[in-house]
PDB file of C-alpha atoms in Angstrom:
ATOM      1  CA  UNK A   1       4.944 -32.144   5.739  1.00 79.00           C
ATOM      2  CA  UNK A   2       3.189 -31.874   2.422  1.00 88.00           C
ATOM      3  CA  UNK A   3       5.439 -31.874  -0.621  1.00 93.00           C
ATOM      4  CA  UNK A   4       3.918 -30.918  -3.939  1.00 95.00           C
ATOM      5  CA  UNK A   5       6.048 -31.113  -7.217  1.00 96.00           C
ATOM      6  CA  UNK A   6       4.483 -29.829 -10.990  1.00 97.00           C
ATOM      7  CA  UNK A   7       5.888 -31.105 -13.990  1.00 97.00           C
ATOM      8  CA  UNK A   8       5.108 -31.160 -17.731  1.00 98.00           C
ATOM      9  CA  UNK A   9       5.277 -27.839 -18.391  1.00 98.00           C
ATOM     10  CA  UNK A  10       7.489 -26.470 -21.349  1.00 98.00           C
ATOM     11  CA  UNK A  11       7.531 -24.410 -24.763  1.00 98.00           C
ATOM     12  CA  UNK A  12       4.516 -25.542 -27.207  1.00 98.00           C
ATOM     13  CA  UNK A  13       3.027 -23.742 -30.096  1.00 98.00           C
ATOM     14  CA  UNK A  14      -0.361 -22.456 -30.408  1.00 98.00           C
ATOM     15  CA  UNK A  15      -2.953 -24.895 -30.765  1.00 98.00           C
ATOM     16  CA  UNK A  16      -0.948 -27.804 -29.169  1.00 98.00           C
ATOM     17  CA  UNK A  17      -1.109 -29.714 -26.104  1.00 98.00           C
ATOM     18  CA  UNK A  18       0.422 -30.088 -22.908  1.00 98.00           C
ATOM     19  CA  UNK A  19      -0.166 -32.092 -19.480  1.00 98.00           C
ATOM     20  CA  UNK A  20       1.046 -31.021 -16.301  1.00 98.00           C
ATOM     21  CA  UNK A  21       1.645 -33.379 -13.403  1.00 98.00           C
ATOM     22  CA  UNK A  22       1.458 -32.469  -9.515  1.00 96.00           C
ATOM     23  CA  UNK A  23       3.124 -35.584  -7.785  1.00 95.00           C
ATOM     24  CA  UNK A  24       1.822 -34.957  -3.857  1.00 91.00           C
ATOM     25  CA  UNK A  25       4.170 -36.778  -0.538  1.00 90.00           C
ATOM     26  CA  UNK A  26       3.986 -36.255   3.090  1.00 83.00           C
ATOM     27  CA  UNK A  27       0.471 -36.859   3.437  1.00 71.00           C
ATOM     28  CA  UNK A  28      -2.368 -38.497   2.980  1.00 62.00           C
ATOM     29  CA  UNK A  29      -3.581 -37.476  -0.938  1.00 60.00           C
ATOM     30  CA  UNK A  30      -6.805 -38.523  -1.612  1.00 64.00           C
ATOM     31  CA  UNK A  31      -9.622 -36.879   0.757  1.00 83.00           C
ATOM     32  CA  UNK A  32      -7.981 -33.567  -0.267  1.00 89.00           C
ATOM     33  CA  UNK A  33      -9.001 -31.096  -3.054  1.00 93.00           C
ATOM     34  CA  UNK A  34      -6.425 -30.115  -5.745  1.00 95.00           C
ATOM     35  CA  UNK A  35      -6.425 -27.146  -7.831  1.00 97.00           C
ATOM     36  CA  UNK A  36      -4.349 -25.857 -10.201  1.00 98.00           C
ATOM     37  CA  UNK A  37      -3.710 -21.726 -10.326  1.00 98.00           C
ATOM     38  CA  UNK A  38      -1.202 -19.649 -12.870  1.00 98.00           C
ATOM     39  CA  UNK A  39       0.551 -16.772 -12.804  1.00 98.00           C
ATOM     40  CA  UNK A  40       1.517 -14.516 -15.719  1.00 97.00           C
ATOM     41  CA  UNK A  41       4.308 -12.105 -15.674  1.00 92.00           C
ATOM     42  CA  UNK A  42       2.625  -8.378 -14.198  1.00 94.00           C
ATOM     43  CA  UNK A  43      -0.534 -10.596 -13.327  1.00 96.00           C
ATOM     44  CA  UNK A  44      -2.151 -11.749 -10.359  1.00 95.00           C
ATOM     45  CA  UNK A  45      -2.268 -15.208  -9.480  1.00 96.00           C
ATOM     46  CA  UNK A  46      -5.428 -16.861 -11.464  1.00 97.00           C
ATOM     47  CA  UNK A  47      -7.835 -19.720 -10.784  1.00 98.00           C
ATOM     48  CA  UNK A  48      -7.964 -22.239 -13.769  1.00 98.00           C
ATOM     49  CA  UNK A  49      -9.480 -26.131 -12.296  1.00 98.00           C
ATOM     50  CA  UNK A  50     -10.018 -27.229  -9.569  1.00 97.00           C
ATOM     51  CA  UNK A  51     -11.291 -30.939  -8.432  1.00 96.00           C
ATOM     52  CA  UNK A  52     -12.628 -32.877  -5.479  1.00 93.00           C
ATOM     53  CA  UNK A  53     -10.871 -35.221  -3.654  1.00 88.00           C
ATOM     54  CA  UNK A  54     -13.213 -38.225  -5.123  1.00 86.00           C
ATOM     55  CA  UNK A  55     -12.881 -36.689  -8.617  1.00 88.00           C
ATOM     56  CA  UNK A  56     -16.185 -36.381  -9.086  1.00 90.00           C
ATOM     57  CA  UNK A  57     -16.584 -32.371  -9.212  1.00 94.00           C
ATOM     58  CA  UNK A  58     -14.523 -30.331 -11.186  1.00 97.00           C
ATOM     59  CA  UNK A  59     -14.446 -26.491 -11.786  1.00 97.00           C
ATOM     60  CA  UNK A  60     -13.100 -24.534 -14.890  1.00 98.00           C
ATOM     61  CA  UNK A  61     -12.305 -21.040 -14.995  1.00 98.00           C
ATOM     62  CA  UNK A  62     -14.207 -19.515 -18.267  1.00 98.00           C
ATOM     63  CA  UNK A  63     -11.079 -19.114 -20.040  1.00 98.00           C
ATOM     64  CA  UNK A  64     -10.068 -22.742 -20.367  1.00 98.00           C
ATOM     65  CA  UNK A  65     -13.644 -24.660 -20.339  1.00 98.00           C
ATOM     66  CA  UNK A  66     -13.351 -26.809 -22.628  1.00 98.00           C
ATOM     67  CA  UNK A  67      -9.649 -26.991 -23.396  1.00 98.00           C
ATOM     68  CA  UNK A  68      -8.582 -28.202 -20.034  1.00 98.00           C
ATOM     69  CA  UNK A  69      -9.338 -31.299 -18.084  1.00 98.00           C
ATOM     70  CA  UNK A  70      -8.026 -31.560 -14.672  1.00 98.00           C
ATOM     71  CA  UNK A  71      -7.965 -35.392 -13.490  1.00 97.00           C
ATOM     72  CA  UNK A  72      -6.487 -37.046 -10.239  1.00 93.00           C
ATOM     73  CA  UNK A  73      -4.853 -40.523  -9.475  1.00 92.00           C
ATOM     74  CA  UNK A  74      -5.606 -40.806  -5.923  1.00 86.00           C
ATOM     75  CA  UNK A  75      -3.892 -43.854  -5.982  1.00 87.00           C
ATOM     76  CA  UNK A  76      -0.420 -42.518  -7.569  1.00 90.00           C
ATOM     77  CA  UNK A  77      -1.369 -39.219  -5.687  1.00 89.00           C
ATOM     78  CA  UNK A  78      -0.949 -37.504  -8.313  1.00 94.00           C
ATOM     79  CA  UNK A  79      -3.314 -34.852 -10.385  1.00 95.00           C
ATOM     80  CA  UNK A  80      -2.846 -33.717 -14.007  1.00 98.00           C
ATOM     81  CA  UNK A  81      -3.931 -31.123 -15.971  1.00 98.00           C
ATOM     82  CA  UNK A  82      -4.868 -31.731 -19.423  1.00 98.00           C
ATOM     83  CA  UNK A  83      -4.640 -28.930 -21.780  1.00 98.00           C
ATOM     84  CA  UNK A  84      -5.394 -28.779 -25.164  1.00 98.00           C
ATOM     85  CA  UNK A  85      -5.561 -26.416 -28.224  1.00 98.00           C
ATOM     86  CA  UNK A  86      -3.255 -23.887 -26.070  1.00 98.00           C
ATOM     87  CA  UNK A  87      -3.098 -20.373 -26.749  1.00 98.00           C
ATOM     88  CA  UNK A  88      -0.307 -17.476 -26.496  1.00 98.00           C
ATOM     89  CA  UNK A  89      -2.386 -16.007 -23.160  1.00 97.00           C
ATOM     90  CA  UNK A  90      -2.305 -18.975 -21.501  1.00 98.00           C
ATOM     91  CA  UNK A  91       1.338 -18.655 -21.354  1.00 98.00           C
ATOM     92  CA  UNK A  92       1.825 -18.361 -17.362  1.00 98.00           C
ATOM     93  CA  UNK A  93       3.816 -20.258 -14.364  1.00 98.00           C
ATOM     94  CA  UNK A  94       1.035 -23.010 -13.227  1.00 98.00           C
ATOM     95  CA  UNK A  95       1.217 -24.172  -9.747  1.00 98.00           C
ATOM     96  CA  UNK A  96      -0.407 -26.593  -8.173  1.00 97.00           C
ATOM     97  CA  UNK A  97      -2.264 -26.410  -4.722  1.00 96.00           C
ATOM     98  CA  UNK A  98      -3.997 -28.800  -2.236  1.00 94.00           C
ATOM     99  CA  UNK A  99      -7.058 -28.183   0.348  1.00 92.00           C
ATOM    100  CA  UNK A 100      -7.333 -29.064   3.970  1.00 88.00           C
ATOM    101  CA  UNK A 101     -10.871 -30.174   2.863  1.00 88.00           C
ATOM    102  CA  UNK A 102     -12.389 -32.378   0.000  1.00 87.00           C
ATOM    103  CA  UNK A 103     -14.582 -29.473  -1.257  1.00 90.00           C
ATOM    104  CA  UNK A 104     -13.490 -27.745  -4.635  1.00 91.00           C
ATOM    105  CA  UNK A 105     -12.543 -23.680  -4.520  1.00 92.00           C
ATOM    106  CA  UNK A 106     -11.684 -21.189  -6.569  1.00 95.00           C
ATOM    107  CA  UNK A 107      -9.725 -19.000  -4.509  1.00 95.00           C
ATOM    108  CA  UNK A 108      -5.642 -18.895  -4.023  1.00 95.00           C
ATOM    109  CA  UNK A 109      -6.575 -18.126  -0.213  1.00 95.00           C
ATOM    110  CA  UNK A 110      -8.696 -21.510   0.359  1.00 95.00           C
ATOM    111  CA  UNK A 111      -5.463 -23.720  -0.611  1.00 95.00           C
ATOM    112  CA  UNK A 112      -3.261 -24.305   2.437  1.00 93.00           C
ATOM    113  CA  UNK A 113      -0.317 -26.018   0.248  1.00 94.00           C
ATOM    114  CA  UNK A 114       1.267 -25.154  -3.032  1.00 96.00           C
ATOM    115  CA  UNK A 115       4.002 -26.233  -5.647  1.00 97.00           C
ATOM    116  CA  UNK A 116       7.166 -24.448  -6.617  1.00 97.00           C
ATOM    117  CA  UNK A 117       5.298 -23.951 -10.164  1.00 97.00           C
ATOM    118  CA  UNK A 118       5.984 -25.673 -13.879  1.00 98.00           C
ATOM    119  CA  UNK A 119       6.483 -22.630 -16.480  1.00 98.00           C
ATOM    120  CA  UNK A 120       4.397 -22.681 -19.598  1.00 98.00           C
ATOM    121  CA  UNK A 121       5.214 -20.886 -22.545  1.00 98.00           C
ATOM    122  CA  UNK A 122       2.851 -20.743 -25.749  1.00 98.00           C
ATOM    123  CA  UNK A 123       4.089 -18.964 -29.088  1.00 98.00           C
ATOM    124  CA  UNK A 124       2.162 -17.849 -31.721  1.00 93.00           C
TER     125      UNK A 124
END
């Protein structure tokens, strides 16, 4: 059965950094797109990266182009999430999520397995 586990998340101010971990088990890892999603308190759940299982496409939602950088150690199977100059609204619950396919997607309903969630919290 496929475990995922997030970590890395915790309080930062703005305009700091933080990188998330997603530490995958049970399966095989690496012909399997990851994505990352977050959730905000009274919000719906929201696409943020996403990245094929060779690494070699990745997908931003507009709000974090250029901050984030979603990366994967297929070897460690384990994918990260890079994010930089962080602001208040991206304060949120990220989880992580894994395909059935290689292909990237943006939607919660194409990810068949999902995280418990690593909290995020940005102050002004």
């Amino acid at each position: 059965q496929v475990r995922l586990v997030e970590s890395g998340g915790g309080l930062v101010q703005a305009g700091g950094s933080l990188r998330l971990s997603c530490a995958a088990s049970g399966r095989t890892f690496s012909r399997y797109a990851m994505g990352w999603f977050r959730q905000a308190p009274g919000k719906e759940r929201e696409f943020v990266s996403t990245i094929s299982w060779t690494g070699g496409i990745t997908t931003y939602a507009e709000s974090v182009k250029g901050r984030f950088t979603i990366s994967r150690d297929n070897a460690k199977n384990t994918v990260y999430l890079q994010m930089n100059s962080l602001k208040p609204e991206d304060t949120a619950v990220y989880y992580c999520a894994q395909r059935r396919t290689g292909a990237v997607g943006q939607k919660a309903g194409e990810y068949d397995y999902w995280g418990q969630g690593t909290q995020v919290t940005v102050s002004s």
